[in-house]
PDB file of C-alpha atoms in Angstrom:
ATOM      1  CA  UNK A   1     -48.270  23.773   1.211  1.00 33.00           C
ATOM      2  CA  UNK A   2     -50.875  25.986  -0.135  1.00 36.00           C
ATOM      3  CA  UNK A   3     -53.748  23.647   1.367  1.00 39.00           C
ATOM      4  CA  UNK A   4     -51.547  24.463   4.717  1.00 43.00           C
ATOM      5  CA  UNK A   5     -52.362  28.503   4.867  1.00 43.00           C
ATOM      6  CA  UNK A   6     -53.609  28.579   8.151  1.00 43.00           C
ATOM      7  CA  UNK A   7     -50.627  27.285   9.556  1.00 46.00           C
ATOM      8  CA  UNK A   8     -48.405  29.819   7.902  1.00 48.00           C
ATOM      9  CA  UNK A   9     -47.091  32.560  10.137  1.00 56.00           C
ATOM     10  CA  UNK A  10     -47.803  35.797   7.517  1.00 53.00           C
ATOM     11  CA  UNK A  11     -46.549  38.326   9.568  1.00 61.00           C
ATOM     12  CA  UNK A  12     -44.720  41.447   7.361  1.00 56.00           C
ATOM     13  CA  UNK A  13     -41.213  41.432   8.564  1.00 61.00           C
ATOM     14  CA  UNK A  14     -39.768  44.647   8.032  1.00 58.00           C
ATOM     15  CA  UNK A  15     -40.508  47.300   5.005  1.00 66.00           C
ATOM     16  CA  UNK A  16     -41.599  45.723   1.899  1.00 70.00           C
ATOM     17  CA  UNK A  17     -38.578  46.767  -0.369  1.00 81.00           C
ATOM     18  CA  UNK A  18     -36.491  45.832   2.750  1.00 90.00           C
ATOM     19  CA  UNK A  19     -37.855  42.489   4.208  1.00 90.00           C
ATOM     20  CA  UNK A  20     -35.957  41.846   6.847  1.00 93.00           C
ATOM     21  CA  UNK A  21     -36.056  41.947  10.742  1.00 92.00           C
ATOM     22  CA  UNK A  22     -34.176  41.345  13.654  1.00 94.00           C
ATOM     23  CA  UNK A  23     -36.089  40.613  17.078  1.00 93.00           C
ATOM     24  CA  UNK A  24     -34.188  39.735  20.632  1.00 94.00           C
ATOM     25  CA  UNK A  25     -36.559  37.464  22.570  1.00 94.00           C
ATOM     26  CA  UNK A  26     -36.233  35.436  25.980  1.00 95.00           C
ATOM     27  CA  UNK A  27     -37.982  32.084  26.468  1.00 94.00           C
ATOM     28  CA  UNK A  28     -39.787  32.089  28.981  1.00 89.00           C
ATOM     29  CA  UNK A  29     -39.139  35.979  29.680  1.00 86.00           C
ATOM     30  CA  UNK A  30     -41.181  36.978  26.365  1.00 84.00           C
ATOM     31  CA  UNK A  31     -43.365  33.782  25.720  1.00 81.00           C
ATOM     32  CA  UNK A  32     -43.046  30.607  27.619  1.00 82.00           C
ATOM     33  CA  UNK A  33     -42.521  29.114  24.056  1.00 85.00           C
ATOM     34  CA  UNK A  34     -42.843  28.975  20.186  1.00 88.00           C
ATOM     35  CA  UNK A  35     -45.277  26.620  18.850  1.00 84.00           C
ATOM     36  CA  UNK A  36     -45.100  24.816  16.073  1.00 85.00           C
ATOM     37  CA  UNK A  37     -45.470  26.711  12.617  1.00 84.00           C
ATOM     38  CA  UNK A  38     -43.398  27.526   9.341  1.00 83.00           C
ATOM     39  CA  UNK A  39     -43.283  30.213   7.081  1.00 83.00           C
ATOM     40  CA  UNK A  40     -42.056  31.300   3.538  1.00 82.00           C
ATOM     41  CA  UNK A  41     -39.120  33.114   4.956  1.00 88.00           C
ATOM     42  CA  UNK A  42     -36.273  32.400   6.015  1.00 91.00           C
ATOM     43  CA  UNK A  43     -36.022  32.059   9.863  1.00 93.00           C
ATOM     44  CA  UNK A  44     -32.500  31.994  11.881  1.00 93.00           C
ATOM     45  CA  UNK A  45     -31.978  31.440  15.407  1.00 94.00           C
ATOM     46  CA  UNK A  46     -29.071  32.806  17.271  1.00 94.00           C
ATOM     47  CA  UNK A  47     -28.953  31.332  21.063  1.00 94.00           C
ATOM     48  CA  UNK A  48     -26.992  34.021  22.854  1.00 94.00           C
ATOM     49  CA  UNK A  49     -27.226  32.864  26.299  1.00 95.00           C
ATOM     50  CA  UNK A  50     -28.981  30.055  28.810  1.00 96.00           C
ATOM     51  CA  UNK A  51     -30.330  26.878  26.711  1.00 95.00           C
ATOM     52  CA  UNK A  52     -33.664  25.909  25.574  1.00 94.00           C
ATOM     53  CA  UNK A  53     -35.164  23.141  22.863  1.00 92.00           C
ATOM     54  CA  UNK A  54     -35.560  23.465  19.294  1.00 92.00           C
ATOM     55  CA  UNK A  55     -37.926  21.174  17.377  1.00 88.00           C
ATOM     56  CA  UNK A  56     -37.187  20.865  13.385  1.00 85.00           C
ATOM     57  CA  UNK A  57     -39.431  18.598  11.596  1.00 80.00           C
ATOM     58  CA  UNK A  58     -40.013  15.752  14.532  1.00 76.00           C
ATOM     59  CA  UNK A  59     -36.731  16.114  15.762  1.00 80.00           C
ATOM     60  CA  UNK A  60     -35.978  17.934  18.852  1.00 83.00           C
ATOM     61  CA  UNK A  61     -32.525  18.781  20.242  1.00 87.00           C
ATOM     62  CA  UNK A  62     -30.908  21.187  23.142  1.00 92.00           C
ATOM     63  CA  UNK A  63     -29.939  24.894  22.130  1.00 92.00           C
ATOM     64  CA  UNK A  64     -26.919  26.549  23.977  1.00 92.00           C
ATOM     65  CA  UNK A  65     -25.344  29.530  23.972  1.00 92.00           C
ATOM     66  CA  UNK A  66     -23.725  30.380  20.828  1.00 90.00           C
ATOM     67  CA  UNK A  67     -25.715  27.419  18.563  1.00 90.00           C
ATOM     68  CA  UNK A  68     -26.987  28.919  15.175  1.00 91.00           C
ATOM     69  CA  UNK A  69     -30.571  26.837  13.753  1.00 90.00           C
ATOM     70  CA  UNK A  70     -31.556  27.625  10.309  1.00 88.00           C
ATOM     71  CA  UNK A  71     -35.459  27.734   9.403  1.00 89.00           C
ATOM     72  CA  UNK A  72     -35.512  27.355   5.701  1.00 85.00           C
ATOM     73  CA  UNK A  73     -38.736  28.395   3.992  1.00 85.00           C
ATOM     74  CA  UNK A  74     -41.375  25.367   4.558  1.00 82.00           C
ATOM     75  CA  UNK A  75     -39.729  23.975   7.718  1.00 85.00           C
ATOM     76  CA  UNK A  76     -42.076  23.416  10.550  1.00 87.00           C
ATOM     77  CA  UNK A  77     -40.351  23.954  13.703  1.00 90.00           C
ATOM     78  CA  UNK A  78     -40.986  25.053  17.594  1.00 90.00           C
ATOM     79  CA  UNK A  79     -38.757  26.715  20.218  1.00 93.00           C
ATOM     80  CA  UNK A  80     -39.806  25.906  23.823  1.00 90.00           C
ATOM     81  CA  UNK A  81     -38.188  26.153  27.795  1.00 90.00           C
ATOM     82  CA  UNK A  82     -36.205  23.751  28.618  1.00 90.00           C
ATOM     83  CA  UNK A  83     -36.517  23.169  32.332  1.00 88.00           C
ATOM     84  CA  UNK A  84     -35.511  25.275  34.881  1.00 90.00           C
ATOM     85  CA  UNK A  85     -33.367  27.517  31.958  1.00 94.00           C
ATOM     86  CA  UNK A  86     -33.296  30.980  29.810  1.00 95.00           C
ATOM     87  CA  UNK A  87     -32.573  31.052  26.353  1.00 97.00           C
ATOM     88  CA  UNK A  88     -32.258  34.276  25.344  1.00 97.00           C
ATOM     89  CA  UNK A  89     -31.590  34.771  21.784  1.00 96.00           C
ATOM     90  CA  UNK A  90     -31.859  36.342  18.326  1.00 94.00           C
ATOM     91  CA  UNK A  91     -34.771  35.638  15.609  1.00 95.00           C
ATOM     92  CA  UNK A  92     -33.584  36.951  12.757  1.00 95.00           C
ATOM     93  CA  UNK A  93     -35.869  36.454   9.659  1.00 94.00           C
ATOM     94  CA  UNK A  94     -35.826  37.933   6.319  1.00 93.00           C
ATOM     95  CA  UNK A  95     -37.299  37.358   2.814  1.00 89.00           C
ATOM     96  CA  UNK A  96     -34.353  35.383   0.113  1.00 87.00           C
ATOM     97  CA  UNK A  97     -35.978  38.014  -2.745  1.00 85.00           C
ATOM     98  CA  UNK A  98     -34.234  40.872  -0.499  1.00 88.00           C
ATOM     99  CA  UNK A  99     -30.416  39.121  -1.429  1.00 89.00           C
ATOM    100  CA  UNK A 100     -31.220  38.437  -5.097  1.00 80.00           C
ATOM    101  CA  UNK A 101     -33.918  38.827  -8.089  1.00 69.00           C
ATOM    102  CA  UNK A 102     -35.328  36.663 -10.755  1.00 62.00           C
ATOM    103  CA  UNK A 103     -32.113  37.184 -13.243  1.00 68.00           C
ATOM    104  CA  UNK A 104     -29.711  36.568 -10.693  1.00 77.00           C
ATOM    105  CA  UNK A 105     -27.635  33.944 -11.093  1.00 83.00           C
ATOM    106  CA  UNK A 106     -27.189  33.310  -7.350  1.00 85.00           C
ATOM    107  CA  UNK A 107     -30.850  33.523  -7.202  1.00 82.00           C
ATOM    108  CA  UNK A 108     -31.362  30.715  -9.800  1.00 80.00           C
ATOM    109  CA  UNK A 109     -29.031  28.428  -8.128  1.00 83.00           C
ATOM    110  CA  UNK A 110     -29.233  29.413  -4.702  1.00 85.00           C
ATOM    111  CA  UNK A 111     -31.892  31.152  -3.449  1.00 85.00           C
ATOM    112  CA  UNK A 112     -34.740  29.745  -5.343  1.00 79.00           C
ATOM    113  CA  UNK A 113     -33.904  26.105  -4.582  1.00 81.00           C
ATOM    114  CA  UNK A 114     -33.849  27.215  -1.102  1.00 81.00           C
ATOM    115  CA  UNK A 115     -37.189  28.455  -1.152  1.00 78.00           C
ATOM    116  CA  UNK A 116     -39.262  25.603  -3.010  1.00 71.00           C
ATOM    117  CA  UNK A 117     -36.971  23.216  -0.268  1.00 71.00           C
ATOM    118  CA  UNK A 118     -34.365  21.577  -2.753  1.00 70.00           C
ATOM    119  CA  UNK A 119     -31.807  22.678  -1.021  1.00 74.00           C
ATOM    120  CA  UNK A 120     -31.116  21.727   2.203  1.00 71.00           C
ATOM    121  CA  UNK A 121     -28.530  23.604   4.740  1.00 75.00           C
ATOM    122  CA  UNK A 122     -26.877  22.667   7.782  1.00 69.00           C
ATOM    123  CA  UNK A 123     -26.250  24.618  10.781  1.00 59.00           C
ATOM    124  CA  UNK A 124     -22.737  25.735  10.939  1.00 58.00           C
ATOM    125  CA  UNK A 125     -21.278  27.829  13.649  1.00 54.00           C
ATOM    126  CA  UNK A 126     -21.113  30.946  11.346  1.00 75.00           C
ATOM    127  CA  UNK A 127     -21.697  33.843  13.897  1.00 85.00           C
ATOM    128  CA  UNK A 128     -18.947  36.381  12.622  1.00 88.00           C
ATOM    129  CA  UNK A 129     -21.789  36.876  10.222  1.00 91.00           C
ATOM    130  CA  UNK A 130     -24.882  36.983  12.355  1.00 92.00           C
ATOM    131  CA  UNK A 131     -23.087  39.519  14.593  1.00 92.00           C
ATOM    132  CA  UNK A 132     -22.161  42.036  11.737  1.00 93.00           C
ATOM    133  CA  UNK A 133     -26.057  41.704  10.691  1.00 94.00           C
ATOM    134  CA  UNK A 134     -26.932  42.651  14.622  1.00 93.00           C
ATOM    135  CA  UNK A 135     -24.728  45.176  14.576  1.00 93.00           C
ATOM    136  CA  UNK A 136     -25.439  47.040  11.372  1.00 94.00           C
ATOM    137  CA  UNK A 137     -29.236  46.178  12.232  1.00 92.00           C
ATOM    138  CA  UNK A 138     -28.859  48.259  15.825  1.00 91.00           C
ATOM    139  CA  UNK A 139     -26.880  50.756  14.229  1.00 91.00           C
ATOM    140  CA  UNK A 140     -28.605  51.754  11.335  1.00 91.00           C
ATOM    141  CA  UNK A 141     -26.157  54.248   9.866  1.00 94.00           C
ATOM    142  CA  UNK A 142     -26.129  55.060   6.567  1.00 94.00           C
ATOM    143  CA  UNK A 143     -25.776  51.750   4.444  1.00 93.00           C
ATOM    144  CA  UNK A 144     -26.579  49.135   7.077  1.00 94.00           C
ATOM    145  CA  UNK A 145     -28.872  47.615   4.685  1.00 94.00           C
ATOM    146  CA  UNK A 146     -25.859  46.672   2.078  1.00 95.00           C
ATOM    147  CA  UNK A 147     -23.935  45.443   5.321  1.00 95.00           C
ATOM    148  CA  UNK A 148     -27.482  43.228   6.183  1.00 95.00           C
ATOM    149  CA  UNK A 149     -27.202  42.182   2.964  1.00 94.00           C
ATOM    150  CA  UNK A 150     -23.662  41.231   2.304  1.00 94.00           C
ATOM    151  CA  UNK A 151     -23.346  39.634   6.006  1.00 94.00           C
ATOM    152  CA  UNK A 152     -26.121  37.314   4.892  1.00 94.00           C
ATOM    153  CA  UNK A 153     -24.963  36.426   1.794  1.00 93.00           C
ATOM    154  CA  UNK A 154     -21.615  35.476   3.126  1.00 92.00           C
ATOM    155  CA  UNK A 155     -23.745  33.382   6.160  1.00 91.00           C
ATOM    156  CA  UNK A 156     -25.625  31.391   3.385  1.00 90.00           C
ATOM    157  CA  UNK A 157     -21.842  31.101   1.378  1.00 89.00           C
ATOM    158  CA  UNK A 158     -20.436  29.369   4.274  1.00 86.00           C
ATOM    159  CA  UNK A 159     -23.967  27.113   4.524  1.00 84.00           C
ATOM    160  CA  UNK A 160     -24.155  25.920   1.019  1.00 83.00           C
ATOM    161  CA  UNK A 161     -20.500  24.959   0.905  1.00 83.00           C
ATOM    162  CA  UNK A 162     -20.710  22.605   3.930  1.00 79.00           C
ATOM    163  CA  UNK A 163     -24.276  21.863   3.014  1.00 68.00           C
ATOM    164  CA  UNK A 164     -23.755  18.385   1.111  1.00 58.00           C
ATOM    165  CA  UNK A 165     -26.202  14.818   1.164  1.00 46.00           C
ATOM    166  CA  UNK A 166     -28.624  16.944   3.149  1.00 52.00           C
ATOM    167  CA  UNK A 167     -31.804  14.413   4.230  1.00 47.00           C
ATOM    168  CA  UNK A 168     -34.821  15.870   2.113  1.00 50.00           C
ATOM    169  CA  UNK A 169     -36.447  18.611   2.862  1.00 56.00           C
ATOM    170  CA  UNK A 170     -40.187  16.551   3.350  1.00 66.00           C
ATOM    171  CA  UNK A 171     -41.551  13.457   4.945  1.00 77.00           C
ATOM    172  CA  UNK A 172     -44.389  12.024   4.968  1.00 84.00           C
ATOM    173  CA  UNK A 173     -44.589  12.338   9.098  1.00 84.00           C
ATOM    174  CA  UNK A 174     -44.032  15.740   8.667  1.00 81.00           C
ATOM    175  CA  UNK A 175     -46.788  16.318   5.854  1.00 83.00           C
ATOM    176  CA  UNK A 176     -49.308  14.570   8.098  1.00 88.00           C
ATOM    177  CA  UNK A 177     -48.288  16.292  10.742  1.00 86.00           C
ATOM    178  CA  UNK A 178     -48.747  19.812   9.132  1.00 84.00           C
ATOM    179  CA  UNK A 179     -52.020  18.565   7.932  1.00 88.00           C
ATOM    180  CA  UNK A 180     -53.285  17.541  11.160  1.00 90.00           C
ATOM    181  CA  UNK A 181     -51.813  21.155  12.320  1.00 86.00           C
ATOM    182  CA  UNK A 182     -53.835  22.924  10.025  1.00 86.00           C
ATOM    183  CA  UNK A 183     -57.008  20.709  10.272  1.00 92.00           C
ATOM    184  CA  UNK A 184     -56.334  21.728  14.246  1.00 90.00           C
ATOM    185  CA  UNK A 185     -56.002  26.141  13.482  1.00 87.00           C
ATOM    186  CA  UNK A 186     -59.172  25.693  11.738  1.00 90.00           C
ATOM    187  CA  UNK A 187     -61.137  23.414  14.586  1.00 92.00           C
ATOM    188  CA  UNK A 188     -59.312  24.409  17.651  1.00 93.00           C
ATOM    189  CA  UNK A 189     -62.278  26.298  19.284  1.00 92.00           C
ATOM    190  CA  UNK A 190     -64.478  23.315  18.872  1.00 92.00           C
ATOM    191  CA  UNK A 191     -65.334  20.265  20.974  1.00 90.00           C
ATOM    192  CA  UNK A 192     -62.271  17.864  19.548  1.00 91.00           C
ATOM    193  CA  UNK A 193     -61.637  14.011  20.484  1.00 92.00           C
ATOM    194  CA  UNK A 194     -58.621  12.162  19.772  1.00 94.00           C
ATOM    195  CA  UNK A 195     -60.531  10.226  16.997  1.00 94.00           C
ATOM    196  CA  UNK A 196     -61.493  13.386  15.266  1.00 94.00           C
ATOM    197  CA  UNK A 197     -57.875  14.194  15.002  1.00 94.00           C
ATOM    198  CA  UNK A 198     -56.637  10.510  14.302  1.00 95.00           C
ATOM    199  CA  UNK A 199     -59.252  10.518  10.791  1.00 94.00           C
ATOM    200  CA  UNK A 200     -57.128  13.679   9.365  1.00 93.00           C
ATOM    201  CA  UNK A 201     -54.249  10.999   9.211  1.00 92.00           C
ATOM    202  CA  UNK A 202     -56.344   7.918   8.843  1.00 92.00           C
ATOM    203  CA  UNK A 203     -54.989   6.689  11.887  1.00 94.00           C
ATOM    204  CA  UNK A 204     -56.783   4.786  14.800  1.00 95.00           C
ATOM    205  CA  UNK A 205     -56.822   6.552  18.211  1.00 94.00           C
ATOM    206  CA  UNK A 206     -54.313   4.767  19.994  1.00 94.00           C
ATOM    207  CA  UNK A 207     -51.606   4.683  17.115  1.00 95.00           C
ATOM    208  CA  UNK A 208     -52.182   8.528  16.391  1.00 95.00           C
ATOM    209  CA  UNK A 209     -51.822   9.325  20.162  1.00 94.00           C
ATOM    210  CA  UNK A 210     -48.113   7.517  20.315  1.00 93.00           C
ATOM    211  CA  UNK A 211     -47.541   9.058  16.252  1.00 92.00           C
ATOM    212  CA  UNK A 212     -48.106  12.030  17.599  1.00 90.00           C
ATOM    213  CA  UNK A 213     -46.314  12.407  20.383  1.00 86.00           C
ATOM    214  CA  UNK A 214     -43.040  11.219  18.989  1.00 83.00           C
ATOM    215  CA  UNK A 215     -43.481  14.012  16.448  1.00 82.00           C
ATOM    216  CA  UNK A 216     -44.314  16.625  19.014  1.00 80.00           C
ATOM    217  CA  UNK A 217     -42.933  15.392  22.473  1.00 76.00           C
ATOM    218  CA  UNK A 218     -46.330  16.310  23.806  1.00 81.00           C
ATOM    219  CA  UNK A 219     -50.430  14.663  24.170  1.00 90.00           C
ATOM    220  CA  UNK A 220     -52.545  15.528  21.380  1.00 92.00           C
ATOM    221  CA  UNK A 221     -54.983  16.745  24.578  1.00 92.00           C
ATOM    222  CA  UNK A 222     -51.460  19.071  25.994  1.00 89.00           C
ATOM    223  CA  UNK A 223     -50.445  20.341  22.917  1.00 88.00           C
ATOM    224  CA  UNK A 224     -54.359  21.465  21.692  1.00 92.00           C
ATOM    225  CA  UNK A 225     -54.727  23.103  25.604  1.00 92.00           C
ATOM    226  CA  UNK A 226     -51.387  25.131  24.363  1.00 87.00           C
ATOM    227  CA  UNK A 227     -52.801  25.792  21.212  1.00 88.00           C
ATOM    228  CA  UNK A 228     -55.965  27.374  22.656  1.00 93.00           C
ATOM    229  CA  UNK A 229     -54.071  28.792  25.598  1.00 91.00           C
ATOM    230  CA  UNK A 230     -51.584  30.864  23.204  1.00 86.00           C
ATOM    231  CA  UNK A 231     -54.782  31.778  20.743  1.00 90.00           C
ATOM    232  CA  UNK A 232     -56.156  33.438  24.204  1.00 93.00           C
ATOM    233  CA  UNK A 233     -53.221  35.125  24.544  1.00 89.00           C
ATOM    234  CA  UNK A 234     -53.221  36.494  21.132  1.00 87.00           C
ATOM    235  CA  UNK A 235     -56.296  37.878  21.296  1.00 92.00           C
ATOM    236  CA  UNK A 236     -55.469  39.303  24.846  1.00 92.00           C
ATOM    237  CA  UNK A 237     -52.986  41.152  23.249  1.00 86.00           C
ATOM    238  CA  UNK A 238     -54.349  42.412  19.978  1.00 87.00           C
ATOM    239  CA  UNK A 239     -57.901  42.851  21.152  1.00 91.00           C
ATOM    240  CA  UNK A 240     -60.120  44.707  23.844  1.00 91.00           C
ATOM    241  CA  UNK A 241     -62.776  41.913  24.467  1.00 94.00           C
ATOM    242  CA  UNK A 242     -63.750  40.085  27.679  1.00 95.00           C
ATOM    243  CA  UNK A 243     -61.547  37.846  29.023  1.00 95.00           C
ATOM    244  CA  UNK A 244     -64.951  35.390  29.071  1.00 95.00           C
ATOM    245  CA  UNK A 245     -65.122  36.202  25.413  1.00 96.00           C
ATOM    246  CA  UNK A 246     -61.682  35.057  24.884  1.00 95.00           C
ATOM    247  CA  UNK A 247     -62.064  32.111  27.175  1.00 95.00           C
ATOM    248  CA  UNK A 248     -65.450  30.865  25.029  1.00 94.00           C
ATOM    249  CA  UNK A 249     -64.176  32.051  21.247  1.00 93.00           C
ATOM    250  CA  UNK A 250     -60.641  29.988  22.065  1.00 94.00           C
ATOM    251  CA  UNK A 251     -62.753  26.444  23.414  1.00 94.00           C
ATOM    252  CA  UNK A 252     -62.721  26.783  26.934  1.00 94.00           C
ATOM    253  CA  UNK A 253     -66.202  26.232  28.028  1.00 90.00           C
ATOM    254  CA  UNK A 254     -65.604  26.985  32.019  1.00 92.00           C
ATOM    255  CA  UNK A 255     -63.976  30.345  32.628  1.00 94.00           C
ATOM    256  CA  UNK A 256     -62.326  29.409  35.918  1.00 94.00           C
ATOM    257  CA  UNK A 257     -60.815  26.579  34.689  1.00 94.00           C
ATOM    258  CA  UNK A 258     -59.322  28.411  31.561  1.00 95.00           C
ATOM    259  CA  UNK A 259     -58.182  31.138  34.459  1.00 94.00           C
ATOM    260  CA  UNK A 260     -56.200  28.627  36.227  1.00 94.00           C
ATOM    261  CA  UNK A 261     -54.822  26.629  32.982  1.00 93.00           C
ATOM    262  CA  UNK A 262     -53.971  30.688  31.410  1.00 92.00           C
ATOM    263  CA  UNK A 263     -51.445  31.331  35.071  1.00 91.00           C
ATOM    264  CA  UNK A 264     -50.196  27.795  35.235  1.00 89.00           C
ATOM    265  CA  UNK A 265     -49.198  28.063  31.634  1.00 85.00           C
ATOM    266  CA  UNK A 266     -47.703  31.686  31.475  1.00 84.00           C
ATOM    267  CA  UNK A 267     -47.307  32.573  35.623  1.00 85.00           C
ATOM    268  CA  UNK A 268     -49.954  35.355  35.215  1.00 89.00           C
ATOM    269  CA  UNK A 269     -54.007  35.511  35.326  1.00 93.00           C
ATOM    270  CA  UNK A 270     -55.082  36.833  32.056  1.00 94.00           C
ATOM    271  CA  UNK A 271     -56.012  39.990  32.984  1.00 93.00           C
ATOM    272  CA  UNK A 272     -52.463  40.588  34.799  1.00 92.00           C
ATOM    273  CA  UNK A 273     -51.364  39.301  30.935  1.00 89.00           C
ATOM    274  CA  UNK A 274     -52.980  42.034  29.226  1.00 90.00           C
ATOM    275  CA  UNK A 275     -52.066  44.827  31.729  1.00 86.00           C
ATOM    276  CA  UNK A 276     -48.514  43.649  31.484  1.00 79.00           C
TER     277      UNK A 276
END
């Protein structure tokens, strides 16, 4: 996982002595998806109305409206449109230090298992739970954050009791696939060819093109276009260069061609992105 960094979302969620955050997002209203990435904490999705997909691992299934998904720490996984629907739902995502320290006894048998990937959970319709966190969230009166807390632990109570013979937490499709995800964040900008990618896995070109698209449902060639067209985006966002600047620093060589690819992709021109 270390060897992986680039793939890791790092993104401070909440204070540091409180690390926790809730965030209500629509797909495609917000972002026409989430691509595929995993982080150290822990990551649940609450589908609150329409439907979309969820990819865990290689697996992808159909979200609907009240389906829970748990992200435990390590998990690569993706959220995208499913067509012609909304999802709109609830990404709540927290650190497993903020429900229990190093001389906890929950922590030791729990929590820490949890986070190295041990221990497995299943989703469980549990969303008694994941409404009192939304609500004490919203509210903030005095003590939400012991109501955060106690909701949460209750969540992952009801988890670890159903969560027996779990499959493991790794394979070795998925640790190629997160290698040839990282090789990818650190080359994306560059001129790639199937056969570059196919050597990170030691795979010819035509059995890493069907590997991996029965890991990601997508073309290497589609799902590197995303990848570039959602670093532009980024960097639309958080920066003030040139659109051209973005275009070139993201891999797209011709400018009108990246325009057209940026509004098929997210229904706007770039510059009609950042105004927006």
């Amino acid at each position: 996982m270390q060897n992986q960094a680039s793939l890791q979302e790092t993104k401070q969620h909440g204070a540091v002595r409180f690390p926790f955050n809730l965030y209500p997002c629509t797909i495609p209203g917000d972002f026409p998806q989430v691509a595929l990435h995993w982080q150290e904490s822990m990551e649940l999705v609450f589908v609150k109305r329409g439907a979309g997909l969820v990819q865990v691992g290689a697996v992808s299934c159909p979200a609907y409206q009240g389906d829970i998904f748990i992200f435990t720490p390590g998990t690569l996984h993706a959220l995208r449109q499913a067509e012609g629907q909304r999802m709109e739902y609830e990404n709540i995502i927290f650190e497993l230090e903020l429900l229990g320290g190093a001389e906890d006894l929950c922590a030791e048998k729990y929590l820490l298992p949890l986070q190295s990937g041990r221990l497995r959970l299943p989703a469980l319709q549990a969303a008694a739970c994941l409404r009192e966190v939304e609500e004490a969230s919203r509210s903030k009166l005095p003590g939400y954050e012991l109501l955060v807390k106690g909701a949460l632990l209750r969540f992952l109570a009801l988890l670890i009791a159903q969560g027996k013979q779990q499959p493991p937490a790794e394979t070795a499709d998925t640790q190629r696939l997160k290698a040839v995800l990282q090789w990818l964040s650190a080359h994306y900008a560059e001129g790639l060819r199937v056969a570059d990618a196919a050597g990170v896995c030691s795979f010819s070109s035509s059995h890493f093109m069907r590997w991996f698209r029965q890991m990601t449902g997508q073309s290497f060639v589609a799902f590197l276009n995303e990848y570039r067209l959602n670093a532009a985006a980024e960097a639309l966002h958080a920066t003030d260069e040139t659109v051209l600047t973005i275009a070139s620093r993201c891999g797209f060589e011709n400018l009108s061609y990246f325009n057209r690819a940026f509004k098929a992709h997210f229904g706007m021109t770039p510059r009609e992105y950042r105004k927006k």
